[in-house]
Amino acid sequence: MLFRELGLSTSFLCETVEQLGYTEPTPIQSKAIPQVLSGKDLLAAAQTGTGKTAAFSLPIIDQMLIDPIAQDSEKKVRCLVLVPTRELAQQVYEAMVSFSKDTGLRCVAVYGGTSIKAQRDALKLGCDIVIATPGRLLDHHHCGHISLKHIEHFVLDEADRMLDMGFKPDIQRILRNLNSQRQTLLFSATFTPQIKALAYKLLNQPAEVEVAGKNSTAATVKEMLYPVDKQKKTALLAYLIGSRNWQQVLVFTKTKEGSDQLVKELKLDGIKAVSINGDKSQGARTKALADFKSGQVRALIATDVAARGLDIPQLDQVVNFDMPFKAEDYVHRIGRTGRAGRDGLAVSLMSHDQEYLLAPIERLLDRRIPQEWLAGFEPSPISESDNPGSPRPRRGRNRDKQKMKAKLKIHSGRGKKKS
Ligand code: AMP
């Protein structure tokens, strides 16, 4: 299928995407673009990396261009895209700017961590499309820098992550200020009951599109899980990066401290690494991402929240240094690779203390993740009594438990038998 066959009425939009190197639409684009063009609300199940940004941007731009209001002399914000993170806001902004090149449409991105004044000035100049994170958008709205009354197209991108990050009250506040005569598109990687409830409230008889199974991972991603002792994880990661000559790997840790620690440890192994987490300033995060993209550093270490929405083209490897606490995060994390049909590899390093996190992930995926032991990194055996159930206790604690059991045995041997 070609972009020209999707019903876009402004043919130069097709030329623009061709210039961007998009030879054919991705599955989400083929399915969503005709629906959005029809003016319907849309509920879309699509992960990052599937081409979802163009799936909503192109038909919205097309509709804005053919609508006579576009000729209006005074610029009003007609499209609002709400995203959970600063990085995603910047990426969607860049995509929107490149798609709307030479159309006269103006895009502005507003997100926290950068000067509110510069954003205010950009809004005051007048714009058609605003890409925003919820908190900063409300700040601007509160100060009267932006009116939401003329929004015709409202996109809630990565809605599942929005809810995870606690943005529900902000979203509700924003919704109260929107025009009810609008088209609403909701994109989410996973469909939890909370997302379904939000979609039910927000959307009016939506068309539904889905790429890959809900809660599923891209078919082009090869997954492998290595059971390994906790203290050998860094060595195993360094070994994988070195022996397999990985040039760009995104590594997930469960904490900010863990991400900084891992950077130090990898550096000792001669691997250039940088972390991106919520403690870093916007400037540091942007620089870290730029260094990673340009190949100056080989490993980008991130927490789930920080990594959300990072657009790193041609990412071949993702590593779960720590297993994710939430099963849905497994899907999000490995969605960073195998993008737009490319092959990708997702590796998970699982120490005994994180084994209990595997079952919920496999339940969500509805399949087993392949496992193998890597020579030299085989996990130490643990005895039956080390595994009394889920969650698996730490081995240190088990040793204490064993000692306690031994003591009790001696004690009960000497004492009275319990009746
Ligand atoms: P997204 O899911 O929107 O974050 O897009 C993921 C990546 O796929 C981005 O780097 C896009 O530039 C790229 N992309 C989107 N659509 C296409 C397409 N039709 N052909 C090739 N690459 C695409």
Short mmCIF file of C-alpha atoms and ligand atoms in Angstrom, two decimals:
data_model
loop_
_atom_site.label_atom_id
_atom_site.label_comp_id
_atom_site.label_asym_id
_atom_site.label_seq_id
_atom_site.Cartn_x
_atom_site.Cartn_y
_atom_site.Cartn_z
CA MET A 1 0.00 0.00 0.00
CA LEU A 2 1.08 3.58 -0.67
CA PHE A 3 0.52 6.79 1.33
CA ARG A 4 -1.34 8.10 -1.73
CA GLU A 5 -3.97 5.38 -1.33
CA LEU A 6 -4.95 6.33 2.22
CA GLY A 7 -7.24 9.21 1.28
CA LEU A 8 -5.00 12.17 2.15
CA SER A 9 -6.29 14.99 -0.02
CA THR A 10 -3.20 17.16 0.06
CA SER A 11 -0.82 15.27 -2.19
CA PHE A 12 2.22 17.22 -1.07
CA LEU A 13 1.85 15.58 2.38
CA CYS A 14 2.57 12.30 0.58
CA GLU A 15 5.58 13.92 -1.06
CA THR A 16 6.77 15.17 2.33
CA VAL A 17 6.69 11.70 3.87
CA GLU A 18 8.43 10.27 0.83
CA GLN A 19 11.16 12.88 1.27
CA LEU A 20 11.44 11.73 4.89
CA GLY A 21 12.21 8.26 3.55
CA TYR A 22 8.88 6.63 4.37
CA THR A 23 8.34 4.42 1.35
CA GLU A 24 5.11 2.81 2.57
CA PRO A 25 2.77 3.27 5.53
CA THR A 26 3.29 1.14 8.62
CA PRO A 27 0.30 -1.04 9.69
CA ILE A 28 -0.94 1.51 12.24
CA GLN A 29 -0.74 4.24 9.59
CA SER A 30 -2.68 2.17 7.02
CA LYS A 31 -5.38 1.44 9.57
CA ALA A 32 -5.63 4.75 11.42
CA ILE A 33 -5.19 7.38 8.71
CA PRO A 34 -8.45 6.62 6.80
CA GLN A 35 -10.39 6.51 10.09
CA VAL A 36 -9.02 9.83 11.32
CA LEU A 37 -9.71 11.39 7.92
CA SER A 38 -13.34 10.31 8.22
CA GLY A 39 -13.59 12.57 11.28
CA LYS A 40 -14.31 9.76 13.73
CA ASP A 41 -12.92 9.46 17.22
CA LEU A 42 -10.26 6.76 17.44
CA LEU A 43 -9.06 4.26 20.00
CA ALA A 44 -5.71 2.93 18.87
CA ALA A 45 -3.64 0.16 20.38
CA ALA A 46 -0.11 0.90 19.27
CA GLN A 47 3.28 0.93 20.91
CA THR A 48 5.99 3.50 20.44
CA GLY A 49 8.00 2.59 17.38
CA THR A 50 5.07 1.53 15.22
CA GLY A 51 4.86 4.87 13.44
CA LYS A 52 1.93 6.12 15.51
CA THR A 53 3.04 9.78 15.44
CA ALA A 54 2.55 10.00 11.68
CA ALA A 55 -0.64 7.93 12.04
CA PHE A 56 -2.32 10.80 13.87
CA SER A 57 -0.30 13.80 12.60
CA LEU A 58 -0.76 13.34 8.86
CA PRO A 59 -4.58 13.03 8.80
CA ILE A 60 -4.94 15.88 11.31
CA ILE A 61 -2.72 18.18 9.24
CA ASP A 62 -4.64 17.14 6.13
CA GLN A 63 -7.99 18.01 7.73
CA MET A 64 -6.65 21.32 9.01
CA LEU A 65 -5.44 22.26 5.56
CA ILE A 66 -8.70 21.55 3.75
CA ASP A 67 -10.87 23.20 6.41
CA PRO A 68 -11.66 26.86 5.54
CA ILE A 69 -10.97 27.95 9.15
CA ALA A 70 -7.33 27.48 8.21
CA GLN A 71 -7.65 30.67 6.17
CA ASP A 72 -8.72 32.63 9.27
CA SER A 73 -6.42 35.60 9.80
CA GLU A 74 -6.19 35.22 13.59
CA LYS A 75 -4.37 32.02 14.56
CA LYS A 76 -6.20 29.79 17.01
CA VAL A 77 -4.93 26.59 18.49
CA ARG A 78 -6.83 23.90 16.58
CA CYS A 79 -4.92 20.77 17.49
CA LEU A 80 -3.67 19.70 20.91
CA VAL A 81 -1.47 16.66 21.41
CA LEU A 82 -1.03 15.70 25.04
CA VAL A 83 1.98 13.52 25.87
CA PRO A 84 3.41 12.23 29.16
CA THR A 85 7.05 13.35 28.93
CA ARG A 86 9.23 16.22 27.80
CA GLU A 87 11.20 14.01 25.45
CA LEU A 88 8.09 12.74 23.75
CA ALA A 89 6.76 16.30 23.48
CA GLN A 90 9.97 17.33 21.70
CA GLN A 91 9.86 14.31 19.40
CA VAL A 92 6.22 14.74 18.44
CA TYR A 93 6.91 18.46 17.89
CA GLU A 94 9.83 17.68 15.55
CA ALA A 95 7.70 15.15 13.66
CA MET A 96 4.79 17.61 13.35
CA VAL A 97 7.13 20.35 12.13
CA SER A 98 8.58 18.11 9.45
CA PHE A 99 5.16 16.83 8.34
CA SER A 100 3.68 20.35 8.17
CA LYS A 101 6.66 21.81 6.31
CA ASP A 102 5.59 24.48 3.77
CA THR A 103 1.95 24.38 4.87
CA GLY A 104 1.96 27.60 6.90
CA LEU A 105 0.82 25.71 9.98
CA ARG A 106 2.73 26.65 13.11
CA CYS A 107 3.56 24.18 15.87
CA VAL A 108 4.63 24.94 19.44
CA ALA A 109 5.80 22.50 22.10
CA VAL A 110 5.23 23.29 25.77
CA TYR A 111 6.74 21.13 28.50
CA GLY A 112 8.35 21.49 31.89
CA GLY A 113 12.04 21.84 32.62
CA THR A 114 12.55 24.73 30.18
CA SER A 115 11.78 28.44 30.23
CA ILE A 116 8.08 29.21 30.52
CA LYS A 117 8.71 32.71 29.10
CA ALA A 118 10.07 31.49 25.76
CA GLN A 119 7.08 29.17 25.45
CA ARG A 120 4.71 32.01 26.35
CA ASP A 121 6.23 34.17 23.61
CA ALA A 122 5.93 31.34 21.11
CA LEU A 123 2.26 30.85 22.03
CA LYS A 124 1.56 34.58 21.84
CA LEU A 125 2.87 34.68 18.26
CA GLY A 126 -0.06 32.41 17.38
CA CYS A 127 0.01 28.75 16.46
CA ASP A 128 -2.20 26.01 15.08
CA ILE A 129 -0.81 22.91 16.77
CA VAL A 130 0.34 22.57 20.37
CA ILE A 131 2.17 19.56 21.73
CA ALA A 132 2.21 19.60 25.51
CA THR A 133 2.78 17.81 28.74
CA PRO A 134 -0.24 18.23 31.04
CA GLY A 135 1.28 20.23 33.92
CA ARG A 136 2.96 22.88 31.79
CA LEU A 137 -0.08 23.22 29.54
CA LEU A 138 -2.22 23.95 32.61
CA ASP A 139 0.33 26.53 33.78
CA HIS A 140 0.07 28.34 30.45
CA HIS A 141 -3.71 28.06 30.44
CA HIS A 142 -3.91 29.39 33.97
CA CYS A 143 -1.79 32.41 32.99
CA GLY A 144 -3.96 33.08 29.94
CA HIS A 145 -1.22 32.28 27.43
CA ILE A 146 -3.39 29.80 25.55
CA SER A 147 -7.07 29.25 24.81
CA LEU A 148 -8.31 25.69 24.39
CA LYS A 149 -11.75 26.71 23.15
CA HIS A 150 -11.04 26.19 19.46
CA ILE A 151 -9.42 22.76 19.63
CA GLU A 152 -10.79 20.61 16.82
CA HIS A 153 -8.42 17.67 17.17
CA PHE A 154 -7.33 16.37 20.55
CA VAL A 155 -4.79 13.53 20.80
CA LEU A 156 -3.99 11.72 24.00
CA ASP A 157 -0.72 9.97 23.24
CA GLU A 158 0.65 7.13 25.40
CA ALA A 159 -2.47 7.34 27.53
CA ASP A 160 -1.46 4.34 29.64
CA ARG A 161 1.74 6.06 30.70
CA MET A 162 -0.18 9.27 31.41
CA LEU A 163 -2.28 7.41 33.93
CA ASP A 164 0.75 5.59 35.37
CA MET A 165 2.41 8.96 35.93
CA GLY A 166 -0.60 10.29 37.81
CA PHE A 167 -1.80 12.73 35.16
CA LYS A 168 -5.47 11.77 35.41
CA PRO A 169 -6.53 14.87 37.41
CA ASP A 170 -4.60 17.14 35.01
CA ILE A 171 -6.22 15.45 32.01
CA GLN A 172 -9.63 15.96 33.54
CA ARG A 173 -8.88 19.63 34.17
CA ILE A 174 -7.77 20.07 30.56
CA LEU A 175 -10.86 18.27 29.26
CA ARG A 176 -13.15 20.63 31.11
CA ASN A 177 -11.72 23.47 29.02
CA LEU A 178 -12.01 21.81 25.64
CA ASN A 179 -14.73 22.36 23.10
CA SER A 180 -17.10 19.36 23.02
CA GLN A 181 -17.24 19.57 19.19
CA ARG A 182 -13.90 17.97 18.55
CA GLN A 183 -12.26 14.84 17.28
CA THR A 184 -10.48 12.85 19.96
CA LEU A 185 -7.81 10.21 19.36
CA LEU A 186 -6.47 8.02 22.13
CA PHE A 187 -3.29 6.01 21.69
CA SER A 188 -2.15 3.47 24.24
CA ALA A 189 0.29 0.56 24.22
CA THR A 190 -1.68 -1.44 26.76
CA PHE A 191 -5.36 -1.67 27.59
CA THR A 192 -5.87 -1.84 31.31
CA PRO A 193 -9.36 -1.40 32.82
CA GLN A 194 -8.38 2.21 33.72
CA ILE A 195 -7.59 2.99 30.08
CA LYS A 196 -10.87 1.44 28.98
CA ALA A 197 -12.72 3.59 31.52
CA LEU A 198 -10.93 6.73 30.29
CA ALA A 199 -11.65 5.84 26.66
CA TYR A 200 -15.31 5.27 27.47
CA LYS A 201 -15.56 8.78 28.97
CA LEU A 202 -13.47 10.54 26.38
CA LEU A 203 -14.43 9.05 23.03
CA ASN A 204 -17.63 9.22 21.06
CA GLN A 205 -18.38 5.98 19.19
CA PRO A 206 -14.73 5.55 18.27
CA ALA A 207 -13.27 3.49 15.48
CA GLU A 208 -10.83 0.97 16.96
CA VAL A 209 -7.54 0.05 15.39
CA GLU A 210 -4.90 -2.26 16.71
CA VAL A 211 -1.50 -3.33 15.52
CA ALA A 212 0.00 -6.53 16.87
CA GLY A 213 -2.00 -8.09 19.69
CA LYS A 214 -2.93 -5.95 22.66
CA ASN A 215 -0.21 -6.19 25.29
CA SER A 216 1.98 -7.93 22.74
CA THR A 217 5.50 -7.24 21.59
CA ALA A 218 6.63 -6.67 18.01
CA ALA A 219 7.24 -9.85 16.03
CA THR A 220 10.62 -8.54 14.89
CA VAL A 221 12.02 -8.48 18.44
CA LYS A 222 13.99 -11.52 19.56
CA GLU A 223 13.81 -11.94 23.33
CA MET A 224 16.20 -13.76 25.64
CA LEU A 225 16.30 -14.03 29.39
CA TYR A 226 19.52 -14.85 31.23
CA PRO A 227 19.22 -16.03 34.83
CA VAL A 228 22.31 -14.66 36.60
CA ASP A 229 23.53 -13.87 40.10
CA LYS A 230 22.85 -10.30 41.13
CA GLN A 231 26.52 -9.50 41.72
CA LYS A 232 27.45 -10.73 38.21
CA LYS A 233 24.89 -8.66 36.31
CA THR A 234 27.20 -5.78 35.45
CA ALA A 235 29.93 -8.16 34.29
CA LEU A 236 27.41 -10.01 32.13
CA LEU A 237 26.15 -6.76 30.62
CA ALA A 238 29.71 -5.62 29.88
CA TYR A 239 30.46 -9.04 28.37
CA LEU A 240 27.39 -8.88 26.11
CA ILE A 241 28.17 -5.35 24.94
CA GLY A 242 31.83 -6.22 24.25
CA SER A 243 31.57 -9.75 22.84
CA ARG A 244 28.60 -8.98 20.62
CA ASN A 245 29.95 -5.60 19.61
CA TRP A 246 26.76 -3.76 20.51
CA GLN A 247 27.23 -0.14 19.50
CA GLN A 248 23.98 1.22 20.90
CA VAL A 249 22.17 -0.37 23.78
CA LEU A 250 19.39 1.02 25.94
CA VAL A 251 19.54 -0.43 29.46
CA PHE A 252 16.72 -0.25 32.00
CA THR A 253 17.30 -0.11 35.72
CA LYS A 254 14.65 0.03 38.40
CA THR A 255 16.00 3.10 40.24
CA LYS A 256 17.69 6.42 39.44
CA GLU A 257 20.53 5.54 41.81
CA GLY A 258 20.91 2.19 40.06
CA SER A 259 21.21 3.92 36.69
CA ASP A 260 23.99 6.25 37.93
CA GLN A 261 25.81 3.37 39.63
CA LEU A 262 25.70 1.27 36.48
CA VAL A 263 27.18 4.12 34.43
CA LYS A 264 30.16 4.23 36.82
CA GLU A 265 30.62 0.48 36.74
CA LEU A 266 30.45 0.23 32.95
CA LYS A 267 32.97 3.04 32.64
CA LEU A 268 35.36 0.95 34.75
CA ASP A 269 34.92 -1.77 32.14
CA GLY A 270 35.83 0.74 29.42
CA ILE A 271 32.28 1.13 28.12
CA LYS A 272 31.09 4.69 27.61
CA ALA A 273 27.70 5.03 29.24
CA VAL A 274 25.38 7.79 30.32
CA SER A 275 22.23 7.81 32.41
CA ILE A 276 18.96 9.58 31.83
CA ASN A 277 16.67 9.86 34.81
CA GLY A 278 14.28 12.22 36.54
CA ASP A 279 17.06 13.78 38.67
CA LYS A 280 18.83 15.16 35.60
CA SER A 281 18.15 18.63 34.29
CA GLN A 282 16.46 18.96 30.92
CA GLY A 283 19.78 20.08 29.43
CA ALA A 284 21.60 17.02 30.78
CA ARG A 285 18.90 14.70 29.49
CA THR A 286 18.97 16.26 26.03
CA LYS A 287 22.77 16.05 25.91
CA ALA A 288 22.76 12.42 27.11
CA LEU A 289 20.30 11.51 24.39
CA ALA A 290 22.26 13.44 21.73
CA ASP A 291 25.54 11.74 22.75
CA PHE A 292 23.85 8.36 22.57
CA LYS A 293 22.25 9.07 19.20
CA SER A 294 25.53 10.30 17.73
CA GLY A 295 27.33 7.17 18.91
CA GLN A 296 29.61 8.96 21.39
CA VAL A 297 28.30 6.71 24.16
CA ARG A 298 27.38 3.06 23.67
CA ALA A 299 25.02 2.53 26.57
CA LEU A 300 22.13 4.72 27.65
CA ILE A 301 20.95 3.73 31.12
CA ALA A 302 17.41 4.75 31.91
CA THR A 303 14.55 4.30 34.33
CA ASP A 304 11.11 3.53 32.93
CA VAL A 305 9.76 7.03 33.42
CA ALA A 306 12.80 8.71 31.86
CA ALA A 307 12.82 6.38 28.87
CA ARG A 308 9.20 6.83 28.02
CA GLY A 309 8.84 8.33 24.59
CA LEU A 310 12.54 8.36 23.69
CA ASP A 311 12.78 8.12 19.95
CA ILE A 312 16.04 6.51 19.03
CA PRO A 313 15.93 5.35 15.44
CA GLN A 314 17.62 2.05 14.61
CA LEU A 315 17.90 0.85 18.17
CA ASP A 316 18.99 -2.75 17.92
CA GLN A 317 19.34 -3.81 21.56
CA VAL A 318 17.43 -3.23 24.77
CA VAL A 319 18.48 -4.73 28.09
CA ASN A 320 16.38 -5.15 31.21
CA PHE A 321 19.18 -4.89 33.76
CA ASP A 322 16.42 -5.08 36.35
CA MET A 323 13.19 -6.86 35.61
CA PRO A 324 10.32 -4.35 35.48
CA PHE A 325 7.98 -4.17 38.46
CA LYS A 326 4.99 -3.71 36.22
CA ALA A 327 4.37 -6.28 33.55
CA GLU A 328 3.19 -3.54 31.15
CA ASP A 329 6.59 -1.88 31.43
CA TYR A 330 8.17 -4.98 29.88
CA VAL A 331 6.08 -4.32 26.76
CA HIS A 332 6.99 -0.63 26.79
CA ARG A 333 10.68 -1.28 27.32
CA ILE A 334 11.17 -3.77 24.58
CA GLY A 335 9.01 -1.66 22.28
CA ARG A 336 12.13 0.53 22.02
CA THR A 337 13.65 -1.99 19.62
CA GLY A 338 12.36 -3.79 16.52
CA ARG A 339 10.84 -0.51 15.35
CA ALA A 340 9.21 0.06 12.00
CA GLY A 341 9.81 -3.57 11.05
CA ARG A 342 13.55 -3.74 11.90
CA ASP A 343 15.02 -6.69 13.78
CA GLY A 344 15.70 -6.07 17.45
CA LEU A 345 17.00 -7.93 20.46
CA ALA A 346 15.63 -7.59 23.98
CA VAL A 347 17.69 -9.19 26.74
CA SER A 348 16.60 -9.55 30.37
CA LEU A 349 19.04 -10.23 33.20
CA MET A 350 17.15 -11.96 35.98
CA SER A 351 18.65 -12.45 39.41
CA HIS A 352 16.99 -14.75 41.96
CA ASP A 353 15.50 -11.84 43.89
CA GLN A 354 13.60 -10.68 40.78
CA GLU A 355 12.29 -14.07 39.65
CA TYR A 356 8.87 -13.38 41.07
CA LEU A 357 8.42 -10.57 38.54
CA LEU A 358 8.56 -12.96 35.59
CA ALA A 359 5.21 -14.73 36.01
CA PRO A 360 3.06 -11.58 35.67
CA ILE A 361 5.01 -10.60 32.54
CA GLU A 362 4.53 -14.01 30.94
CA ARG A 363 0.86 -13.96 31.93
CA LEU A 364 0.43 -10.58 30.23
CA LEU A 365 2.26 -11.75 27.11
CA ASP A 366 0.47 -15.08 27.25
CA ARG A 367 3.68 -16.91 26.39
CA ARG A 368 7.03 -17.85 27.87
CA ILE A 369 10.14 -15.74 27.31
CA PRO A 370 13.01 -17.98 26.11
CA GLN A 371 15.73 -18.47 28.73
CA GLU A 372 19.30 -19.68 28.61
CA TRP A 373 22.30 -19.76 30.91
CA LEU A 374 25.38 -18.10 29.58
CA ALA A 375 28.66 -19.97 30.16
CA GLY A 376 30.59 -18.30 32.97
CA PHE A 377 27.48 -16.53 34.24
CA GLU A 378 25.37 -19.49 35.36
CA PRO A 379 23.36 -18.61 38.46
CA SER A 380 24.42 -20.27 41.71
CA PRO A 381 22.08 -23.07 42.70
CA ILE A 382 19.62 -22.36 45.48
CA SER A 383 18.19 -25.05 47.71
CA GLU A 384 14.50 -25.97 47.99
CA SER A 385 14.21 -24.10 51.26
CA ASP A 386 15.45 -20.98 49.44
CA ASN A 387 12.27 -21.00 47.43
CA PRO A 388 9.30 -20.98 49.78
CA GLY A 389 7.06 -19.17 47.30
CA SER A 390 6.55 -15.83 45.68
CA PRO A 391 7.99 -13.29 46.11
CA ARG A 392 11.25 -15.11 46.55
CA PRO A 393 13.06 -13.83 49.63
CA ARG A 394 16.62 -12.61 49.48
CA ARG A 395 19.23 -15.24 49.91
CA GLY A 396 20.81 -13.42 52.82
CA ARG A 397 17.53 -13.55 54.62
CA ASN A 398 17.20 -17.23 53.76
CA ARG A 399 20.51 -18.01 55.28
CA ASP A 400 19.25 -16.36 58.46
CA LYS A 401 16.08 -18.40 58.16
CA GLN A 402 18.11 -21.61 57.79
CA LYS A 403 20.17 -20.73 60.84
CA MET A 404 16.96 -20.06 62.72
CA LYS A 405 15.51 -23.41 61.58
CA ALA A 406 18.67 -25.22 62.70
CA LYS A 407 18.44 -23.50 66.08
CA LEU A 408 14.78 -24.42 66.40
CA LYS A 409 15.57 -28.05 65.56
CA ILE A 410 18.19 -28.24 68.27
CA HIS A 411 15.81 -26.51 70.62
CA SER A 412 12.80 -28.73 69.86
CA GLY A 413 14.99 -31.83 70.11
CA ARG A 414 15.84 -30.94 73.63
CA GLY A 415 12.47 -29.61 74.60
CA LYS A 416 9.02 -31.04 74.80
CA LYS A 417 7.31 -32.37 71.69
CA LYS A 418 4.45 -30.18 70.53
CA SER A 419 1.16 -32.04 70.78
P1 AMP B 1 6.78 6.47 16.27
O1 AMP B 1 6.09 5.18 16.61
O2 AMP B 1 5.84 7.48 15.75
O3 AMP B 1 7.61 6.95 17.43
O4 AMP B 1 7.79 6.20 15.05
C1 AMP B 1 8.92 5.38 15.19
C2 AMP B 1 9.95 5.63 14.13
O5 AMP B 1 9.49 5.12 12.87
C3 AMP B 1 10.29 7.09 13.89
O6 AMP B 1 11.69 7.21 13.84
C4 AMP B 1 9.67 7.43 12.56
O7 AMP B 1 10.40 8.41 11.85
C5 AMP B 1 9.71 6.09 11.83
N1 AMP B 1 8.59 5.90 10.88
C6 AMP B 1 7.30 6.25 11.06
N2 AMP B 1 6.56 5.91 9.98
C7 AMP B 1 7.39 5.34 9.10
C8 AMP B 1 7.21 4.77 7.79
N3 AMP B 1 6.02 4.73 7.18
N4 AMP B 1 8.30 4.26 7.17
C9 AMP B 1 9.51 4.30 7.80
N5 AMP B 1 9.76 4.82 9.03
C10 AMP B 1 8.70 5.33 9.67
#
